[in-house]
XYZ file of N, CA and C in Angstrom:
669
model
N 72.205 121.398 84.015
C 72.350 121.069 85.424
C 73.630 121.684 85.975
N 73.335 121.844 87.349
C 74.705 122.684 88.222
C 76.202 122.149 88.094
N 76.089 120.099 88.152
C 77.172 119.954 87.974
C 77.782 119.837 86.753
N 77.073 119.739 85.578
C 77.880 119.834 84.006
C 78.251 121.011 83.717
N 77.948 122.078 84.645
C 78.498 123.607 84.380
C 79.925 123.549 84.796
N 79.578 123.405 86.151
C 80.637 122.749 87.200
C 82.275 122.166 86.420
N 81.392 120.763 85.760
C 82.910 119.801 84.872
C 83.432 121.010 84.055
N 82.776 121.909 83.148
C 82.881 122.442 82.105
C 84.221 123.672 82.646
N 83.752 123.974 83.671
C 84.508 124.989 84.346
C 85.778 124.358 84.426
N 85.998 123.258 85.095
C 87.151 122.356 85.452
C 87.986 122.492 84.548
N 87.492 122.194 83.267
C 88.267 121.411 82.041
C 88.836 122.850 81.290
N 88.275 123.993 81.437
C 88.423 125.115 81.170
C 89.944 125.594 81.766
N 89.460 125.628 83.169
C 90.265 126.204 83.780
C 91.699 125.405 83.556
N 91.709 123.815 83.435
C 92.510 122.551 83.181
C 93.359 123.314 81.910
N 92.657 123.528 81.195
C 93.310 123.857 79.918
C 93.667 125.631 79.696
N 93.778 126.041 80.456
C 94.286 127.323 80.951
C 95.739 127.102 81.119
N 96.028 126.119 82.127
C 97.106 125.364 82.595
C 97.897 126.998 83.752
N 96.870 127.407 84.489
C 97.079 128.417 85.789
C 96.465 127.513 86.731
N 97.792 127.193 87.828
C 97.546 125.990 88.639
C 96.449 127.201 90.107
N 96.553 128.636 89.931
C 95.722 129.572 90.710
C 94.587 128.526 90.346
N 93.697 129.473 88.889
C 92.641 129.228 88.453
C 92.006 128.013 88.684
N 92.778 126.474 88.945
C 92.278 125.604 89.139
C 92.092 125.748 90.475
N 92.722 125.817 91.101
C 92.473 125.615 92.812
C 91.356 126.282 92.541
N 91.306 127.867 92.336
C 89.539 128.539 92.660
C 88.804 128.227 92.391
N 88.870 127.244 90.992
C 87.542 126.413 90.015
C 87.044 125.535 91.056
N 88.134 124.619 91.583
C 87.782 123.148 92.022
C 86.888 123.343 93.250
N 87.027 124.463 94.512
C 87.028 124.360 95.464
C 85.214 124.872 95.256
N 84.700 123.627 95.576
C 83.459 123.643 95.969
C 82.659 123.671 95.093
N 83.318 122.907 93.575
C 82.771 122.964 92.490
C 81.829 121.400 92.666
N 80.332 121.491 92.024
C 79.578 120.174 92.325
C 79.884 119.633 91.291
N 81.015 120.113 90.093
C 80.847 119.181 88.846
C 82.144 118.881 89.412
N 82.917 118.309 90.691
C 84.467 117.827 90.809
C 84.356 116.498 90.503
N 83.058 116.328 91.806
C 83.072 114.347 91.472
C 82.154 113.784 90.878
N 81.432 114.443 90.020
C 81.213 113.645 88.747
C 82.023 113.820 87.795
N 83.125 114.702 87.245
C 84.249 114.672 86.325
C 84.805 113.788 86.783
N 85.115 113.242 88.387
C 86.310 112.259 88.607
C 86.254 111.461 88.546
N 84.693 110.860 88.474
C 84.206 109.861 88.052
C 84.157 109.115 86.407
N 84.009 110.619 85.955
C 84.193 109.900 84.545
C 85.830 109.536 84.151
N 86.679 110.382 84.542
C 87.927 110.246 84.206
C 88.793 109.089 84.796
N 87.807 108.011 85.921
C 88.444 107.227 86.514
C 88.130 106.207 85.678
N 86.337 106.086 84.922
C 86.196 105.048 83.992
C 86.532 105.300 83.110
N 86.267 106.088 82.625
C 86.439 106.316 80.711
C 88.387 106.425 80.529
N 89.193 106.534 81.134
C 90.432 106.694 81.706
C 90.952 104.858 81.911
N 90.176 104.563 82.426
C 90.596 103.107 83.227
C 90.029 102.148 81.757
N 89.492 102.501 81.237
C 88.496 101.765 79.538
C 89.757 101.993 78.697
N 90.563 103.426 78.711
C 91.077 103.692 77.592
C 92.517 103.413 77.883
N 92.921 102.898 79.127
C 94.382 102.448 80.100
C 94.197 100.979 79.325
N 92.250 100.438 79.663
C 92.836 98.985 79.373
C 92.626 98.408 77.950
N 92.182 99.533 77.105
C 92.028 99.242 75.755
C 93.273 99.113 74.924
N 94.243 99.640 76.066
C 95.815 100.097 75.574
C 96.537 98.932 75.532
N 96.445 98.590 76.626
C 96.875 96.936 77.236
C 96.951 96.141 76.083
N 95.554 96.188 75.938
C 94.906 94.970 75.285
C 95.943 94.937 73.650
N 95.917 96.230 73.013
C 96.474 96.587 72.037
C 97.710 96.274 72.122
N 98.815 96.366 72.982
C 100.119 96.263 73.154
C 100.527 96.116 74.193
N 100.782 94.402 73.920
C 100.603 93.746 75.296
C 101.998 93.962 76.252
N 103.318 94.568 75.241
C 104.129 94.453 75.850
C 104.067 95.507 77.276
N 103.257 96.579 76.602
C 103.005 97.661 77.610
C 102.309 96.846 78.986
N 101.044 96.291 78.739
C 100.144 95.492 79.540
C 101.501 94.911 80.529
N 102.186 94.066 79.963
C 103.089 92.936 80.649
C 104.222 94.164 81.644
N 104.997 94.908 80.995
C 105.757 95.741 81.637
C 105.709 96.836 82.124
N 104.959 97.582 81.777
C 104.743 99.076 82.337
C 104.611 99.046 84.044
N 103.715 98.557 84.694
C 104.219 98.754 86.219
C 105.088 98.119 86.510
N 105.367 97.014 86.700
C 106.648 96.699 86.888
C 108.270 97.387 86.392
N 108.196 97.900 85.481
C 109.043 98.699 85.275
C 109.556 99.851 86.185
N 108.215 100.410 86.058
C 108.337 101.515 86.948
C 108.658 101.518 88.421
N 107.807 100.088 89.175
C 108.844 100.101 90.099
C 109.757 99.190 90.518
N 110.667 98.436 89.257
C 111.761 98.322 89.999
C 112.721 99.726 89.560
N 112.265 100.796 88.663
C 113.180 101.452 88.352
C 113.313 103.041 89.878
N 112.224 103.048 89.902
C 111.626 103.322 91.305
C 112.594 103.087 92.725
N 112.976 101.442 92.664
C 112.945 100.763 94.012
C 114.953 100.797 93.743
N 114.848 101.195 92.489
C 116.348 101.374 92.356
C 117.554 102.637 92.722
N 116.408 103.469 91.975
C 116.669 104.372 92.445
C 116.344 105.350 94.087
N 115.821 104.494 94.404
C 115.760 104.875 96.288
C 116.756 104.156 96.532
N 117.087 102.863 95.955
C 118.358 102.142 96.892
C 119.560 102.972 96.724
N 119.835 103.671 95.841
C 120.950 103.832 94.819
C 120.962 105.497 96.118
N 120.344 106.223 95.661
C 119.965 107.460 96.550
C 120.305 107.091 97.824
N 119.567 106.305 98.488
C 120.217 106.457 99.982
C 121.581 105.617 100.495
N 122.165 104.672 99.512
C 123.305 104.121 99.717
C 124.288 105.079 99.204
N 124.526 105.939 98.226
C 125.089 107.190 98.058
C 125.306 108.426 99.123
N 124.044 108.028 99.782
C 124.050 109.208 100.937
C 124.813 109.172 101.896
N 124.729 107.513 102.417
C 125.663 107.365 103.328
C 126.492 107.319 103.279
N 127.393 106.823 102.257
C 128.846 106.890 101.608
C 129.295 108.648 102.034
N 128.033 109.288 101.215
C 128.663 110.584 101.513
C 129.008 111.157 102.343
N 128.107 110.997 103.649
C 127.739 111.176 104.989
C 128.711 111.182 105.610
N 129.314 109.918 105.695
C 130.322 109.605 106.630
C 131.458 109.342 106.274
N 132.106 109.195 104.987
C 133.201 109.237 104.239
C 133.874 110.407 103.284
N 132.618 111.157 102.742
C 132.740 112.106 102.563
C 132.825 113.477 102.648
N 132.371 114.733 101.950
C 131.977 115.691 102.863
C 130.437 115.863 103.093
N 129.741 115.174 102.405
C 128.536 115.300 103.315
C 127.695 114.910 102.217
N 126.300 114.615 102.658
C 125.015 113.893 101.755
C 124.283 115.349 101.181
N 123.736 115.228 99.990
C 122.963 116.456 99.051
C 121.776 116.358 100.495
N 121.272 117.626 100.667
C 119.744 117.303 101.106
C 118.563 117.127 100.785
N 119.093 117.285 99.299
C 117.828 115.785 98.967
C 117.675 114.291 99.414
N 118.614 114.015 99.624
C 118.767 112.837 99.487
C 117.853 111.952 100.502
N 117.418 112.539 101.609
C 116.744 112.427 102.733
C 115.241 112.660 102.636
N 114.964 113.781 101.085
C 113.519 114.384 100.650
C 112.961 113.026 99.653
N 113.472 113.112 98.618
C 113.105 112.376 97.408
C 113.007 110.870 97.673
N 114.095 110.244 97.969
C 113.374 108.766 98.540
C 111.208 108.282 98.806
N 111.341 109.048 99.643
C 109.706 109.022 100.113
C 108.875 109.482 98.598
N 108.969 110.550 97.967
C 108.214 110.727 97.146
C 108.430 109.237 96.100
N 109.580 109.014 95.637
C 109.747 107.871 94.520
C 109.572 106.281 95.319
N 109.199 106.437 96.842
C 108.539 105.333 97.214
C 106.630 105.321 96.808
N 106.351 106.802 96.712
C 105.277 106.727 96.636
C 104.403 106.077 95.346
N 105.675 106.769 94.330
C 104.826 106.140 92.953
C 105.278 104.925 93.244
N 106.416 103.913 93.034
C 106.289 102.581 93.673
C 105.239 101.485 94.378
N 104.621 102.559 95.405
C 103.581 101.828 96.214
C 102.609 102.207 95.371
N 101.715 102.805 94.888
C 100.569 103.049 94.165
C 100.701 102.385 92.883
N 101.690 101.935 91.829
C 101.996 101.511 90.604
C 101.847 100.007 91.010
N 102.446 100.340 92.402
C 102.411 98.082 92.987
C 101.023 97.840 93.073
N 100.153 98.947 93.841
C 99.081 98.517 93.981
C 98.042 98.338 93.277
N 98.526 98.624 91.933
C 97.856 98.827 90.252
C 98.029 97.313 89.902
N 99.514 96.848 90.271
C 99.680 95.709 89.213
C 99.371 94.305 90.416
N 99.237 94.826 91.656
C 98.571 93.233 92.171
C 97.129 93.426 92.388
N 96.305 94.483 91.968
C 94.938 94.259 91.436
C 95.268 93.431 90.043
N 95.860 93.425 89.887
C 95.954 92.455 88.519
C 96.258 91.042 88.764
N 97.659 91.125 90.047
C 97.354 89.521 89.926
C 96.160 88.998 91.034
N 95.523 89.786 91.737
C 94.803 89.805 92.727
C 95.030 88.983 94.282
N 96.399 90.205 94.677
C 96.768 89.762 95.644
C 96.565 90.073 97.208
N 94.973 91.060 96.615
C 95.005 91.546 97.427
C 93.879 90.616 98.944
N 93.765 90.713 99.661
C 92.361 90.428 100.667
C 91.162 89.541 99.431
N 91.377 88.338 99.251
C 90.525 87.946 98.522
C 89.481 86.683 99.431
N 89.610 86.326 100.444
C 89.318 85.338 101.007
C 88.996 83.476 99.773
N 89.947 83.793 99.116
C 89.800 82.382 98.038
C 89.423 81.353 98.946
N 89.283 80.892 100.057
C 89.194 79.247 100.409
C 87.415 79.382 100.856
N 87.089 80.325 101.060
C 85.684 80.783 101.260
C 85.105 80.891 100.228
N 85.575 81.431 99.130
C 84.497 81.964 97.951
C 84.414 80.558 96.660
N 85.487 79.361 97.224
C 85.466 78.267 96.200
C 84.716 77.724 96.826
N 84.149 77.752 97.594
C 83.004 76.720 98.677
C 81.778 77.529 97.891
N 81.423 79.029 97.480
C 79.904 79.167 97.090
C 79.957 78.619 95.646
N 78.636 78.969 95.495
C 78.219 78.451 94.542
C 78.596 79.331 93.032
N 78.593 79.027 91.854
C 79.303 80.089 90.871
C 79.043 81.260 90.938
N 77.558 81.987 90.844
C 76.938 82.598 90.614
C 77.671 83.297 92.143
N 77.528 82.782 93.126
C 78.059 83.855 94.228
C 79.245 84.619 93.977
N 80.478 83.204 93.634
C 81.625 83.832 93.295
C 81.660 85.159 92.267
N 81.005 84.738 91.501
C 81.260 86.382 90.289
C 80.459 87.488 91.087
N 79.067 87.391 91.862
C 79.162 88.188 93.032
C 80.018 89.314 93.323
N 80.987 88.348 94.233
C 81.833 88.794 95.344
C 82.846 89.340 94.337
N 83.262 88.643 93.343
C 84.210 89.205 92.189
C 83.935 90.889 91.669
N 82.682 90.858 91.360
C 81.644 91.867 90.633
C 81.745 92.803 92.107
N 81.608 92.755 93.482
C 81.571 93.175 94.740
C 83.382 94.004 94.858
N 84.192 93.347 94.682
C 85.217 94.056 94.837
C 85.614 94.876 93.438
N 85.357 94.575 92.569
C 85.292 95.383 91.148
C 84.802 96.697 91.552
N 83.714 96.552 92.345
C 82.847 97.934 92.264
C 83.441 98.444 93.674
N 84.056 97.555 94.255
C 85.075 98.608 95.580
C 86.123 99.371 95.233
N 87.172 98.558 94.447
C 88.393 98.934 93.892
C 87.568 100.153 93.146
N 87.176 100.019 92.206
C 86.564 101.359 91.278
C 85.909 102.817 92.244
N 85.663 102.620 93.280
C 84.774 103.632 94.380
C 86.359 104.116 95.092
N 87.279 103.250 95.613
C 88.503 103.907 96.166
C 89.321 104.525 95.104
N 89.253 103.768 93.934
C 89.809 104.633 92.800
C 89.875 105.880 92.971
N 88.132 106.261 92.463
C 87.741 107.111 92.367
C 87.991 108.584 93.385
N 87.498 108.053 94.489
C 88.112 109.003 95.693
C 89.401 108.989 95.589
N 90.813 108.354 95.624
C 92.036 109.128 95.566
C 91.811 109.859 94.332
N 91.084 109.437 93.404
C 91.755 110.235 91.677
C 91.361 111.599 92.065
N 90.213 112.001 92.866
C 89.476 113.073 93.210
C 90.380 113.571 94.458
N 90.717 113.618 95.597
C 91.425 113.685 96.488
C 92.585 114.219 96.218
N 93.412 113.912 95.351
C 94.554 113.316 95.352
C 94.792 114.961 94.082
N 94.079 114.597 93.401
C 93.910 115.780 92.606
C 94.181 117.251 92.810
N 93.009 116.824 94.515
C 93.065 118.522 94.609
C 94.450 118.356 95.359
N 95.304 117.740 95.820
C 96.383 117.956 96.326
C 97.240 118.803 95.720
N 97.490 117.605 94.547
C 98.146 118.040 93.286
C 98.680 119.737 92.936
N 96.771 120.203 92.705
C 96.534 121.283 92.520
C 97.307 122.241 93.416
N 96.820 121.599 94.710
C 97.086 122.770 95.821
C 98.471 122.910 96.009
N 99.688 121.818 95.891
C 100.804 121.868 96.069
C 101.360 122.854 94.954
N 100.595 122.717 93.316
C 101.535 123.098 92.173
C 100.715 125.212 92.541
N 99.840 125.263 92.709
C 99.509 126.455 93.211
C 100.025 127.322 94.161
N 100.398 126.639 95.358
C 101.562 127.184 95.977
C 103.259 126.937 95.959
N 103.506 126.660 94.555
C 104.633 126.338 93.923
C 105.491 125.758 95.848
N 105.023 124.896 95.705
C 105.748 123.658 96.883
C 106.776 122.852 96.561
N 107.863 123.115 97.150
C 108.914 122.615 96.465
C 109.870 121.522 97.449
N 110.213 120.392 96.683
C 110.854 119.477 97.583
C 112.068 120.226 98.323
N 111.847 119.730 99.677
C 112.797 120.080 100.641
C 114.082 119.806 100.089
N 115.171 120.212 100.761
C 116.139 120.212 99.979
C 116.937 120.927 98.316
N 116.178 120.806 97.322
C 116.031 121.186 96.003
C 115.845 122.787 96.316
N 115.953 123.005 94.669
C 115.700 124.745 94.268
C 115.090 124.687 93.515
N 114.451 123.972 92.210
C 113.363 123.387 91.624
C 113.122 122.403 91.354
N 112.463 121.235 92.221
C 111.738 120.552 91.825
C 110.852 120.632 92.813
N 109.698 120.281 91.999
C 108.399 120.618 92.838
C 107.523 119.758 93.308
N 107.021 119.611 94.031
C 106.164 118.549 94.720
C 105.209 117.431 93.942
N 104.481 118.395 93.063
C 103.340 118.112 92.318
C 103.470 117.460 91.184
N 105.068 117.413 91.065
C 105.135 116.302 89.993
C 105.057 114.758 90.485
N 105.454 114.892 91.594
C 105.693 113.200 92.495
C 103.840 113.043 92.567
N 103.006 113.934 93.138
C 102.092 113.969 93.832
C 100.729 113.575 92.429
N 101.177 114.323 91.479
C 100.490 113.989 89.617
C 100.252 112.295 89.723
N 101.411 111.722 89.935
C 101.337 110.038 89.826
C 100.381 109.536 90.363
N 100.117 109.808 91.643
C 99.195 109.151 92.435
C 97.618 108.520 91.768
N 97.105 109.996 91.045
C 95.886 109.580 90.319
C 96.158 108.936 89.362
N 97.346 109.509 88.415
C 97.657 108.497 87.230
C 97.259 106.695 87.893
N 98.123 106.761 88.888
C 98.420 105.577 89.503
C 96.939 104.241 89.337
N 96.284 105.342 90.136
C 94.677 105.078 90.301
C 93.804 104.691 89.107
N 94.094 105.290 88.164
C 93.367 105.514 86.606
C 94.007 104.012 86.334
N 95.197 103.482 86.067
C 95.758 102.642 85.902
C 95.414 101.182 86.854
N 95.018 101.454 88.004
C 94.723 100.547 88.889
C 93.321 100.086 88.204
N 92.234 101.430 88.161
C 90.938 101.249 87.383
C 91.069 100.132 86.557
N 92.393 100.688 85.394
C 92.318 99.500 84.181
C 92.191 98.106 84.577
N 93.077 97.799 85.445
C 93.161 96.471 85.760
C 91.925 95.944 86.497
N 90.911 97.166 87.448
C 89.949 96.429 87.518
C 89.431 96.210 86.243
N 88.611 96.684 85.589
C 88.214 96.409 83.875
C 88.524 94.906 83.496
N 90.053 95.077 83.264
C 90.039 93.636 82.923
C 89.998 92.607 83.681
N 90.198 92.878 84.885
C 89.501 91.680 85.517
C 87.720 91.057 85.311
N 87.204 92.746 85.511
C 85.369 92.133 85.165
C 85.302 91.064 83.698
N 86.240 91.762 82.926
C 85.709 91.498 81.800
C 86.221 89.908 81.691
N 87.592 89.381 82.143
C 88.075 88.255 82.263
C 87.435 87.355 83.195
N 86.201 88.059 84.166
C 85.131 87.381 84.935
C 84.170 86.854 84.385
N 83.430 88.175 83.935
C 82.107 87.263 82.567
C 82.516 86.486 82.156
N 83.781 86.563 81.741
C 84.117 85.624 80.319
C 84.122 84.019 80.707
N 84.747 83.749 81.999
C 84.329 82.381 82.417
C 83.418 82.316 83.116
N 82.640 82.966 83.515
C 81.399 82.764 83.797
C 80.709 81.988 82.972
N 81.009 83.036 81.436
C 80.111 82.232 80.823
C 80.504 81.037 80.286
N 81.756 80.771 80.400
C 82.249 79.898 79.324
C 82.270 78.388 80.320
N 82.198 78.707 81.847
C 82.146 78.083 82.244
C 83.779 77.133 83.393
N 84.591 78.731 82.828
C 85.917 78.307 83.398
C 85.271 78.557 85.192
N 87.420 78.717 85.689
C 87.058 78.354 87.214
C 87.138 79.649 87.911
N 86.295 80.180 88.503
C 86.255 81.725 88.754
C 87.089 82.088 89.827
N 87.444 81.047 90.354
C 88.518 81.841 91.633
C 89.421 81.224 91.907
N 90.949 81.567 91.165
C 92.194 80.644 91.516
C 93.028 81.909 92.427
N 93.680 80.380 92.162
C 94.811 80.846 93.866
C 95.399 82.070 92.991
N 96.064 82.967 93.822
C 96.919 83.937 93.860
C 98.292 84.023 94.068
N 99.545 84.379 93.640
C 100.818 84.247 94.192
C 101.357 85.626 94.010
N 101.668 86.064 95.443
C 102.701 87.099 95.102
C 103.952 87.128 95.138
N 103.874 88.169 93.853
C 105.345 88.242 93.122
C 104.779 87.114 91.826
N 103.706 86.359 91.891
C 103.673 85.875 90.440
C 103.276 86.876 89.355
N 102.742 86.103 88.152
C 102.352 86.552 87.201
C 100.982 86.027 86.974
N 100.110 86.596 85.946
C 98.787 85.694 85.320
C 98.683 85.254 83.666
């Protein structure tokens, strides 16, 4: 079939590691989004098989990342101003990079409160249906989160591509390049995947067992 030629090409060209060759592969290739598809599940299976294995990773890995993230933007632009106006003047980065290291921040956050599920859940509505609805609506946003996944991992990709192809380089800087900030995003996504995963799977599980399928949420908590 057209699109398993398609993936085959991808992974080819992927492993070439000529950020050209990929852009020409990708663009209008029919095997893009069924590869992105697999790499968002089989990716998001093998993110949460990881977890599961070593929990310390499970427990810290996003969070890590962004308070180390949220530190280093504070740290960056309170430096700047010091420099700015006391000194002889702020790097011009300093004004570039912030935004990119907000970005992995926001996408890594939005990985780890699919986990505690903080997101739009309507809880005071869905404890009123009946069980069988609730895992539903549970099973209903599982398969949303996994479909937006999917489109940034695909999206986001060809960005990637297109930035490291036209060697795009953060404003300010003399090498560093765009596409490394811009790489995270899908990571981000693949990782978000995981946490849907374990949520389904932590769904069946009281389903069947008979636990309570829809508790409250706190953000900034834990589960």
């Amino acid at each position: 079939m057209e699109f398993i030629g398609g993936m085959g090409e991808i992974i080819s060209a992927l492993f070439s590691g000529d950020s050209f060759n990929v852009q020409s592969v990708i663009r209008g290739n029919p095997g893009l989004w069924p590869l992105g598809l697999i790499v968002t599940l089989v990716g998001g299976a093998l993110v949460a098989f990881i977890y599961k294995k070593v929990p310390i990773i499970e427990r810290n890995l996003e969070p890590s990342i962004m308070v180390v993230a949220y530190l280093a933007i504070g740290y960056i632009i309170f430096a700047g101003v010091v420099q700015r106006f006391y000194l002889s003047g702020q790097p011009a980065w300093s004004t570039t990079l912030p935004p990119f290291l907000f970005l992995v921040m926001t996408w890594v956050g939005c990985s780890y409160n699919v986990k505690l599920r903080t997101h739009l859940a309507f809880a005071e509505f869905r404890k009123a249906m009946p069980r069988t609805g609730q895992l539903l609506c549970l099973l209903l946003d599982a398969a949303l989160w996994l479909g937006f996944a999917w489109i940034v991992v695909v999206t986001t990709f060809q960005e990637t591509v297109r930035a490291a192809a036209n060697f795009a380089i953060m404003l300010g800087t003399d090498n560093v390049m765009q596409w490394w900030f811009l790489g995270t995003v899908p990571i981000a996504f693949i990782l978000l995947s995981a946490r849907v995963i374990e949520n389904v799977s932590k769904d069946l599980r009281k389903y069947r067992e008979g636990g309570e399928m829809i508790e409250a949420a706190v953000i900034g908590g834990d589960t």
